[in-house]
Amino acid sequence: MAADDPDFASWLPVIGKSLAYLCMADAIKHDPDRFKETLPRVDFLEALGLSHEDASKAAGSTPGSVRVLKFNRDKKAKNGKKGSKKARASR
């Protein structure tokens, strides 16, 4: 079987990452507004099956900064506050 061949199997992750990157490039071309920021790009790549580290590197960021972005997004969603303190104070 070709999948049991160690030489062939070593190329499968490379092919998978390359295809995921090409899919992301095509998605950015079709809908550039959706993928302006890093976090939607990482979410898209992770949905395609890339690991957190590989997705963040392919999106042009580091795994640590993406982790912080996700934490802040989740914290904002749990908090329920959408406006800043400055915007609320001017009302």
mmCIF file of C-alpha atoms in Angstrom:
data_model
loop_
_atom_site.group_PDB
_atom_site.id
_atom_site.type_symbol
_atom_site.label_atom_id
_atom_site.label_comp_id
_atom_site.label_asym_id
_atom_site.label_seq_id
_atom_site.Cartn_x
_atom_site.Cartn_y
_atom_site.Cartn_z
ATOM 1 C CA MET A 1 0.000 0.000 0.000
ATOM 2 C CA ALA A 2 1.294 3.463 -0.828
ATOM 3 C CA ALA A 3 0.149 4.966 2.488
ATOM 4 C CA ASP A 4 2.437 2.609 4.429
ATOM 5 C CA ASP A 5 5.494 3.799 2.521
ATOM 6 C CA PRO A 6 7.496 6.104 4.862
ATOM 7 C CA ASP A 7 8.691 8.326 1.998
ATOM 8 C CA PHE A 8 5.161 8.925 0.765
ATOM 9 C CA ALA A 9 3.758 9.393 4.259
ATOM 10 C CA SER A 10 6.303 12.071 5.116
ATOM 11 C CA TRP A 11 4.951 14.282 2.318
ATOM 12 C CA LEU A 12 1.293 14.109 3.355
ATOM 13 C CA PRO A 13 1.514 16.894 5.989
ATOM 14 C CA VAL A 14 3.336 19.140 3.528
ATOM 15 C CA ILE A 15 0.682 18.565 0.878
ATOM 16 C CA GLY A 16 -2.113 19.166 3.399
ATOM 17 C CA LYS A 17 -0.622 22.453 4.633
ATOM 18 C CA SER A 18 -0.032 23.622 1.075
ATOM 19 C CA LEU A 19 -3.613 22.878 0.056
ATOM 20 C CA ALA A 20 -4.953 24.648 3.155
ATOM 21 C CA TYR A 21 -2.855 27.722 2.341
ATOM 22 C CA LEU A 22 -4.118 27.711 -1.256
ATOM 23 C CA CYS A 23 -7.716 27.423 -0.020
ATOM 24 C CA MET A 24 -7.149 30.406 2.272
ATOM 25 C CA ALA A 25 -5.647 32.457 -0.563
ATOM 26 C CA ASP A 26 -8.649 31.673 -2.751
ATOM 27 C CA ALA A 27 -11.074 32.527 0.057
ATOM 28 C CA ILE A 28 -9.308 35.867 0.612
ATOM 29 C CA LYS A 29 -9.563 36.590 -3.109
ATOM 30 C CA HIS A 30 -13.320 35.902 -3.120
ATOM 31 C CA ASP A 31 -14.180 37.639 0.182
ATOM 32 C CA PRO A 32 -11.348 40.001 1.250
ATOM 33 C CA ASP A 33 -13.405 41.846 3.868
ATOM 34 C CA ARG A 34 -14.026 38.672 5.853
ATOM 35 C CA PHE A 35 -10.326 37.818 6.124
ATOM 36 C CA LYS A 36 -8.797 41.250 6.806
ATOM 37 C CA GLU A 37 -7.806 40.327 10.346
ATOM 38 C CA THR A 38 -5.660 37.467 11.566
ATOM 39 C CA LEU A 39 -8.194 35.668 13.737
ATOM 40 C CA PRO A 40 -10.693 34.805 10.966
ATOM 41 C CA ARG A 41 -7.811 33.465 8.887
ATOM 42 C CA VAL A 42 -6.645 31.245 11.739
ATOM 43 C CA ASP A 43 -10.188 30.019 12.402
ATOM 44 C CA PHE A 44 -10.579 29.161 8.706
ATOM 45 C CA LEU A 45 -7.301 27.235 8.595
ATOM 46 C CA GLU A 46 -8.078 25.375 11.815
ATOM 47 C CA ALA A 47 -11.454 24.397 10.351
ATOM 48 C CA LEU A 48 -9.554 22.872 7.434
ATOM 49 C CA GLY A 49 -7.625 20.703 9.898
ATOM 50 C CA LEU A 50 -4.386 22.576 10.538
ATOM 51 C CA SER A 51 -2.999 22.680 14.047
ATOM 52 C CA HIS A 52 -3.112 25.911 16.037
ATOM 53 C CA GLU A 53 0.602 26.496 15.502
ATOM 54 C CA ASP A 54 0.556 25.817 11.757
ATOM 55 C CA ALA A 55 -2.583 27.902 11.216
ATOM 56 C CA SER A 56 -1.166 30.911 13.047
ATOM 57 C CA LYS A 57 2.105 30.738 11.120
ATOM 58 C CA ALA A 58 0.270 30.439 7.792
ATOM 59 C CA ALA A 59 -1.872 33.447 8.716
ATOM 60 C CA GLY A 60 1.266 35.512 9.319
ATOM 61 C CA SER A 61 1.271 35.578 13.098
ATOM 62 C CA THR A 62 2.661 33.682 16.063
ATOM 63 C CA PRO A 63 0.849 31.037 18.105
ATOM 64 C CA GLY A 64 1.155 33.142 21.255
ATOM 65 C CA SER A 65 -0.417 36.247 19.777
ATOM 66 C CA VAL A 66 -3.265 34.229 18.264
ATOM 67 C CA ARG A 67 -3.882 32.620 21.655
ATOM 68 C CA VAL A 68 -4.194 36.099 23.199
ATOM 69 C CA LEU A 69 -6.532 37.249 20.403
ATOM 70 C CA LYS A 70 -8.771 34.230 20.994
ATOM 71 C CA PHE A 71 -8.740 34.812 24.746
ATOM 72 C CA ASN A 72 -9.750 38.447 24.288
ATOM 73 C CA ARG A 73 -12.487 37.494 21.822
ATOM 74 C CA ASP A 74 -13.909 34.902 24.211
ATOM 75 C CA LYS A 75 -13.644 37.287 27.156
ATOM 76 C CA LYS A 76 -15.501 39.980 25.211
ATOM 77 C CA ALA A 77 -18.217 37.506 24.232
ATOM 78 C CA LYS A 78 -18.703 36.415 27.852
ATOM 79 C CA ASN A 79 -18.673 39.984 29.143
ATOM 80 C CA GLY A 80 -21.421 41.178 26.834
ATOM 81 C CA LYS A 81 -20.052 44.709 26.591
ATOM 82 C CA LYS A 82 -19.634 46.005 23.070
ATOM 83 C CA GLY A 83 -18.764 49.676 23.497
ATOM 84 C CA SER A 84 -15.793 51.218 25.188
ATOM 85 C CA LYS A 85 -15.959 53.151 28.450
ATOM 86 C CA LYS A 86 -15.251 56.371 26.593
ATOM 87 C CA ALA A 87 -18.196 55.852 24.234
ATOM 88 C CA ARG A 88 -20.564 55.098 27.110
ATOM 89 C CA ALA A 89 -19.387 58.137 29.089
ATOM 90 C CA SER A 90 -20.235 60.530 26.247
ATOM 91 C CA ARG A 91 -23.917 59.520 26.226
#
